Amino acid sequence: MTAIRVAVVDDHPVFRLGMVALLSTLDGIEVVVEASSSAEAIALVTADVDVVLMDLELGDRSGVETTRDLLARFPALRVLMVTMHEDDESIVASMRAGARGYLVKGAVPDEVERAIRAVANGELLLGAAVAERALGFMAASRSLAPAVFPELTDREREVLDLVAGGLDTAAISRRLVLSPKTVRNHISNILAKLGVPDRSAAIVRARQAGLG
């Protein structure tokens, strides 16, 4: 049987080395890439990798953004998000980026092994409680009807809703698991598409439309 080829992407050396050591003891699983940042992951992960264990928060970019970039290059890649966070926003952001599984860092070795094999086999790995919360959150997010500012993308509409709700760039970045630079770019695009001069004017327009 061909071994499952795994990349471990995590900016915490102790956790990364511990995970690599654990995986090296498992039959049929081979670690072929170790990366400590998003940039390293983009440079080192190739089409030969089957599963990526992706940290949600990397030093240079988020794991969500890195996942999105890797899957754009290698659509057959399976990403298993490994994180300390179990909040709805992180789970949904990971799923939207294309992750096939969500594993907390406190998982025991047997859970890690099952998760890797399940994701490599094409399964979607979410615990029942996590899946229920994620689906509920996604259903709620769809309540932002496309008829509201149809010139905006879904993500831009989501950012505008949070801006109208009073969140600053840093808070939006944490909520959507995006880098502050990405959030600022979204806000710039929103201002241009709505034809408003600044953030305050955008908030007024958004609240008039029922957002926030």
mmCIF file of C-alpha atoms in Angstrom:
data_model
loop_
_atom_site.group_PDB
_atom_site.id
_atom_site.type_symbol
_atom_site.label_atom_id
_atom_site.label_comp_id
_atom_site.label_asym_id
_atom_site.label_seq_id
_atom_site.Cartn_x
_atom_site.Cartn_y
_atom_site.Cartn_z
ATOM 1 C CA MET A 1 0.000 0.000 0.000
ATOM 2 C CA THR A 2 1.304 3.455 -0.896
ATOM 3 C CA ALA A 3 2.024 5.606 2.142
ATOM 4 C CA ILE A 4 -0.012 8.744 2.780
ATOM 5 C CA ARG A 5 2.383 11.619 2.137
ATOM 6 C CA VAL A 6 1.903 14.361 4.720
ATOM 7 C CA ALA A 7 3.060 17.959 5.088
ATOM 8 C CA VAL A 8 3.117 19.462 8.593
ATOM 9 C CA VAL A 9 2.729 23.259 8.585
ATOM 10 C CA ASP A 10 3.002 24.922 11.996
ATOM 11 C CA ASP A 11 4.973 27.900 13.278
ATOM 12 C CA HIS A 12 5.433 26.421 16.770
ATOM 13 C CA PRO A 13 8.578 24.255 16.602
ATOM 14 C CA VAL A 14 7.742 22.116 19.637
ATOM 15 C CA PHE A 15 4.301 21.185 18.309
ATOM 16 C CA ARG A 16 5.596 20.688 14.748
ATOM 17 C CA LEU A 17 8.463 18.449 15.824
ATOM 18 C CA GLY A 18 6.177 16.516 18.166
ATOM 19 C CA MET A 19 3.650 15.944 15.384
ATOM 20 C CA VAL A 20 6.375 14.801 12.985
ATOM 21 C CA ALA A 21 7.710 12.413 15.633
ATOM 22 C CA LEU A 22 4.214 10.994 16.204
ATOM 23 C CA LEU A 23 3.497 10.515 12.501
ATOM 24 C CA SER A 24 6.841 8.775 11.982
ATOM 25 C CA THR A 25 5.621 5.973 14.248
ATOM 26 C CA LEU A 26 2.462 5.298 12.218
ATOM 27 C CA ASP A 27 2.366 2.653 9.503
ATOM 28 C CA GLY A 28 1.483 3.926 6.057
ATOM 29 C CA ILE A 29 2.038 7.618 6.868
ATOM 30 C CA GLU A 30 5.152 9.485 5.749
ATOM 31 C CA VAL A 31 6.048 13.097 6.521
ATOM 32 C CA VAL A 32 7.549 14.576 3.358
ATOM 33 C CA VAL A 33 7.348 18.315 4.122
ATOM 34 C CA GLU A 34 7.866 20.419 7.251
ATOM 35 C CA ALA A 35 7.070 24.140 7.065
ATOM 36 C CA SER A 36 7.092 26.829 9.745
ATOM 37 C CA SER A 37 5.320 29.561 7.790
ATOM 38 C CA SER A 38 2.869 30.200 4.994
ATOM 39 C CA ALA A 39 5.707 31.163 2.658
ATOM 40 C CA GLU A 40 7.525 27.894 3.337
ATOM 41 C CA ALA A 41 4.340 25.902 2.805
ATOM 42 C CA ILE A 42 3.698 27.579 -0.549
ATOM 43 C CA ALA A 43 7.291 26.923 -1.586
ATOM 44 C CA LEU A 44 7.588 23.324 -0.378
ATOM 45 C CA VAL A 45 4.191 21.665 -0.823
ATOM 46 C CA THR A 46 3.856 19.979 -4.207
ATOM 47 C CA ALA A 47 1.344 17.802 -6.015
ATOM 48 C CA ASP A 48 3.041 14.753 -4.461
ATOM 49 C CA VAL A 49 1.646 15.656 -1.020
ATOM 50 C CA ASP A 50 -1.619 13.939 -0.081
ATOM 51 C CA VAL A 51 -2.560 15.639 3.191
ATOM 52 C CA VAL A 52 -1.487 18.924 4.774
ATOM 53 C CA LEU A 53 -1.788 19.385 8.540
ATOM 54 C CA MET A 54 -2.298 23.148 8.611
ATOM 55 C CA ASP A 55 -1.991 25.407 11.640
ATOM 56 C CA LEU A 56 -4.753 28.017 11.673
ATOM 57 C CA GLU A 57 -2.476 30.852 12.776
ATOM 58 C CA LEU A 58 0.908 31.075 11.099
ATOM 59 C CA GLY A 59 3.421 33.822 11.723
ATOM 60 C CA ASP A 60 3.218 35.482 8.312
ATOM 61 C CA ARG A 61 -0.340 34.669 7.141
ATOM 62 C CA SER A 62 -3.337 32.715 8.316
ATOM 63 C CA GLY A 63 -3.696 29.021 7.625
ATOM 64 C CA VAL A 64 -7.014 29.776 5.939
ATOM 65 C CA GLU A 65 -5.374 31.993 3.318
ATOM 66 C CA THR A 66 -2.555 29.477 2.862
ATOM 67 C CA THR A 67 -5.080 26.671 2.401
ATOM 68 C CA ARG A 68 -6.928 28.664 -0.238
ATOM 69 C CA ASP A 69 -3.697 29.340 -2.153
ATOM 70 C CA LEU A 70 -2.512 25.724 -2.009
ATOM 71 C CA LEU A 71 -5.840 24.340 -3.192
ATOM 72 C CA ALA A 72 -5.888 26.796 -6.086
ATOM 73 C CA ARG A 73 -2.615 25.194 -7.232
ATOM 74 C CA PHE A 74 -3.338 21.600 -6.193
ATOM 75 C CA PRO A 75 -7.105 20.934 -6.154
ATOM 76 C CA ALA A 76 -6.637 17.271 -5.181
ATOM 77 C CA LEU A 77 -4.774 18.220 -1.991
ATOM 78 C CA ARG A 78 -6.496 17.403 1.313
ATOM 79 C CA VAL A 79 -6.075 19.925 4.132
ATOM 80 C CA LEU A 80 -6.653 19.061 7.771
ATOM 81 C CA MET A 81 -6.782 22.193 9.919
ATOM 82 C CA VAL A 82 -5.054 21.729 13.283
ATOM 83 C CA THR A 83 -5.698 24.468 15.827
ATOM 84 C CA MET A 84 -6.478 25.438 19.399
ATOM 85 C CA HIS A 85 -9.609 27.297 18.268
ATOM 86 C CA GLU A 86 -13.099 25.783 18.144
ATOM 87 C CA ASP A 87 -15.077 28.978 17.529
ATOM 88 C CA ASP A 88 -17.684 29.042 14.768
ATOM 89 C CA GLU A 89 -15.923 31.671 12.683
ATOM 90 C CA SER A 90 -12.653 29.713 12.499
ATOM 91 C CA ILE A 91 -14.431 26.481 11.587
ATOM 92 C CA VAL A 92 -16.535 28.081 8.857
ATOM 93 C CA ALA A 93 -13.609 30.072 7.440
ATOM 94 C CA SER A 94 -11.600 26.852 7.191
ATOM 95 C CA MET A 95 -14.435 25.004 5.443
ATOM 96 C CA ARG A 96 -14.976 27.842 3.013
ATOM 97 C CA ALA A 97 -11.272 27.797 2.158
ATOM 98 C CA GLY A 98 -11.584 24.116 1.271
ATOM 99 C CA ALA A 99 -10.244 22.326 4.347
ATOM 100 C CA ARG A 100 -11.524 18.754 4.604
ATOM 101 C CA GLY A 101 -11.112 18.389 8.351
ATOM 102 C CA TYR A 102 -10.809 20.307 11.588
ATOM 103 C CA LEU A 103 -8.775 18.916 14.460
ATOM 104 C CA VAL A 104 -8.001 20.521 17.819
ATOM 105 C CA LYS A 105 -4.414 20.409 19.055
ATOM 106 C CA GLY A 106 -5.491 18.581 22.174
ATOM 107 C CA ALA A 107 -6.476 15.519 20.118
ATOM 108 C CA VAL A 108 -4.953 12.216 21.208
ATOM 109 C CA PRO A 109 -2.666 10.278 18.821
ATOM 110 C CA ASP A 110 -5.423 7.856 17.767
ATOM 111 C CA GLU A 111 -7.643 10.788 16.777
ATOM 112 C CA VAL A 112 -4.824 12.333 14.755
ATOM 113 C CA GLU A 113 -4.232 9.085 12.893
ATOM 114 C CA ARG A 114 -7.944 8.543 12.185
ATOM 115 C CA ALA A 115 -8.292 12.121 10.978
ATOM 116 C CA ILE A 116 -5.382 11.867 8.546
ATOM 117 C CA ARG A 117 -6.589 8.562 7.106
ATOM 118 C CA ALA A 118 -10.183 9.817 6.803
ATOM 119 C CA VAL A 119 -9.194 13.050 5.048
ATOM 120 C CA ALA A 120 -6.778 11.185 2.747
ATOM 121 C CA ASN A 121 -9.684 8.899 1.839
ATOM 122 C CA GLY A 122 -11.765 11.885 0.736
ATOM 123 C CA GLU A 123 -13.952 12.107 3.823
ATOM 124 C CA LEU A 124 -14.996 15.347 5.507
ATOM 125 C CA LEU A 125 -13.969 15.156 9.150
ATOM 126 C CA LEU A 126 -15.979 17.285 11.559
ATOM 127 C CA GLY A 127 -17.288 16.193 14.932
ATOM 128 C CA ALA A 128 -21.069 16.163 15.250
ATOM 129 C CA ALA A 129 -21.193 19.189 17.558
ATOM 130 C CA VAL A 130 -18.703 21.130 15.430
ATOM 131 C CA ALA A 131 -20.597 20.317 12.230
ATOM 132 C CA GLU A 132 -23.918 21.397 13.736
ATOM 133 C CA ARG A 133 -22.504 24.738 14.871
ATOM 134 C CA ALA A 134 -20.777 25.315 11.538
ATOM 135 C CA LEU A 135 -23.885 24.599 9.499
ATOM 136 C CA GLY A 136 -25.935 26.887 11.715
ATOM 137 C CA PHE A 137 -23.400 29.665 11.340
ATOM 138 C CA MET A 138 -23.299 29.278 7.552
ATOM 139 C CA ALA A 139 -27.104 29.320 7.367
ATOM 140 C CA ALA A 140 -27.126 32.547 9.358
ATOM 141 C CA SER A 141 -24.517 34.116 7.083
ATOM 142 C CA ARG A 142 -26.695 33.358 4.064
ATOM 143 C CA SER A 143 -29.317 35.680 5.561
ATOM 144 C CA LEU A 144 -27.262 38.521 4.083
ATOM 145 C CA ALA A 145 -29.263 38.438 0.889
ATOM 146 C CA PRO A 146 -27.354 38.912 -2.385
ATOM 147 C CA ALA A 147 -29.930 41.604 -3.250
ATOM 148 C CA VAL A 148 -28.127 43.814 -0.717
ATOM 149 C CA PHE A 149 -25.244 45.467 -2.593
ATOM 150 C CA PRO A 150 -25.116 42.901 -5.433
ATOM 151 C CA GLU A 151 -21.964 44.579 -6.744
ATOM 152 C CA LEU A 152 -20.072 43.170 -3.765
ATOM 153 C CA THR A 153 -18.721 39.648 -3.453
ATOM 154 C CA ASP A 154 -20.001 37.450 -0.613
ATOM 155 C CA ARG A 155 -16.794 38.074 1.317
ATOM 156 C CA GLU A 156 -16.961 41.843 0.779
ATOM 157 C CA ARG A 157 -20.595 41.856 1.948
ATOM 158 C CA GLU A 158 -19.550 39.888 5.014
ATOM 159 C CA VAL A 159 -16.762 42.377 5.769
ATOM 160 C CA LEU A 160 -19.133 45.314 5.255
ATOM 161 C CA ASP A 161 -21.631 43.761 7.671
ATOM 162 C CA LEU A 162 -18.922 43.544 10.337
ATOM 163 C CA VAL A 163 -17.717 47.096 9.621
ATOM 164 C CA ALA A 164 -21.301 48.320 10.002
ATOM 165 C CA GLY A 165 -21.482 46.369 13.245
ATOM 166 C CA GLY A 166 -18.674 48.500 14.661
ATOM 167 C CA LEU A 167 -15.748 46.086 14.355
ATOM 168 C CA ASP A 168 -12.329 47.501 13.535
ATOM 169 C CA THR A 169 -9.829 45.941 11.130
ATOM 170 C CA ALA A 170 -8.106 43.873 13.810
ATOM 171 C CA ALA A 171 -11.403 42.466 15.097
ATOM 172 C CA ILE A 172 -12.594 41.616 11.583
ATOM 173 C CA SER A 173 -9.261 39.950 10.917
ATOM 174 C CA ARG A 174 -9.707 37.711 13.960
ATOM 175 C CA ARG A 175 -13.373 37.007 13.241
ATOM 176 C CA LEU A 176 -12.846 35.943 9.618
ATOM 177 C CA VAL A 177 -9.367 34.485 10.152
ATOM 178 C CA LEU A 178 -7.843 36.794 7.554
ATOM 179 C CA SER A 179 -4.723 38.917 7.696
ATOM 180 C CA PRO A 180 -5.251 42.636 8.493
ATOM 181 C CA LYS A 181 -3.842 43.466 5.047
ATOM 182 C CA THR A 182 -6.488 41.293 3.363
ATOM 183 C CA VAL A 183 -9.235 42.964 5.397
ATOM 184 C CA ARG A 184 -7.940 46.414 4.438
ATOM 185 C CA ASN A 185 -7.925 45.376 0.776
ATOM 186 C CA HIS A 186 -11.531 44.212 1.050
ATOM 187 C CA ILE A 187 -12.537 47.508 2.645
ATOM 188 C CA SER A 188 -10.803 49.469 -0.125
ATOM 189 C CA ASN A 189 -12.680 47.444 -2.732
ATOM 190 C CA ILE A 190 -15.960 48.030 -0.892
ATOM 191 C CA LEU A 191 -15.446 51.797 -0.796
ATOM 192 C CA ALA A 192 -14.647 51.834 -4.510
ATOM 193 C CA LYS A 193 -17.629 49.685 -5.500
ATOM 194 C CA LEU A 194 -20.069 51.647 -3.343
ATOM 195 C CA GLY A 195 -18.641 54.967 -4.513
ATOM 196 C CA VAL A 196 -18.220 56.303 -0.985
ATOM 197 C CA PRO A 197 -15.242 58.334 0.253
ATOM 198 C CA ASP A 198 -14.530 56.665 3.561
ATOM 199 C CA ARG A 199 -15.410 54.000 6.096
ATOM 200 C CA SER A 200 -17.963 56.202 7.886
ATOM 201 C CA ALA A 201 -19.935 56.742 4.704
ATOM 202 C CA ALA A 202 -19.861 53.015 4.009
ATOM 203 C CA ILE A 203 -21.245 52.331 7.488
ATOM 204 C CA VAL A 204 -24.130 54.716 6.859
ATOM 205 C CA ARG A 205 -24.958 53.023 3.542
ATOM 206 C CA ALA A 206 -24.690 49.565 5.079
ATOM 207 C CA ARG A 207 -26.939 50.361 8.037
ATOM 208 C CA GLN A 208 -29.520 51.913 5.766
ATOM 209 C CA ALA A 209 -29.567 48.575 3.903
ATOM 210 C CA GLY A 210 -30.063 46.631 7.126
ATOM 211 C CA LEU A 211 -26.498 45.422 7.699
ATOM 212 C CA GLY A 212 -24.612 45.692 10.940
#
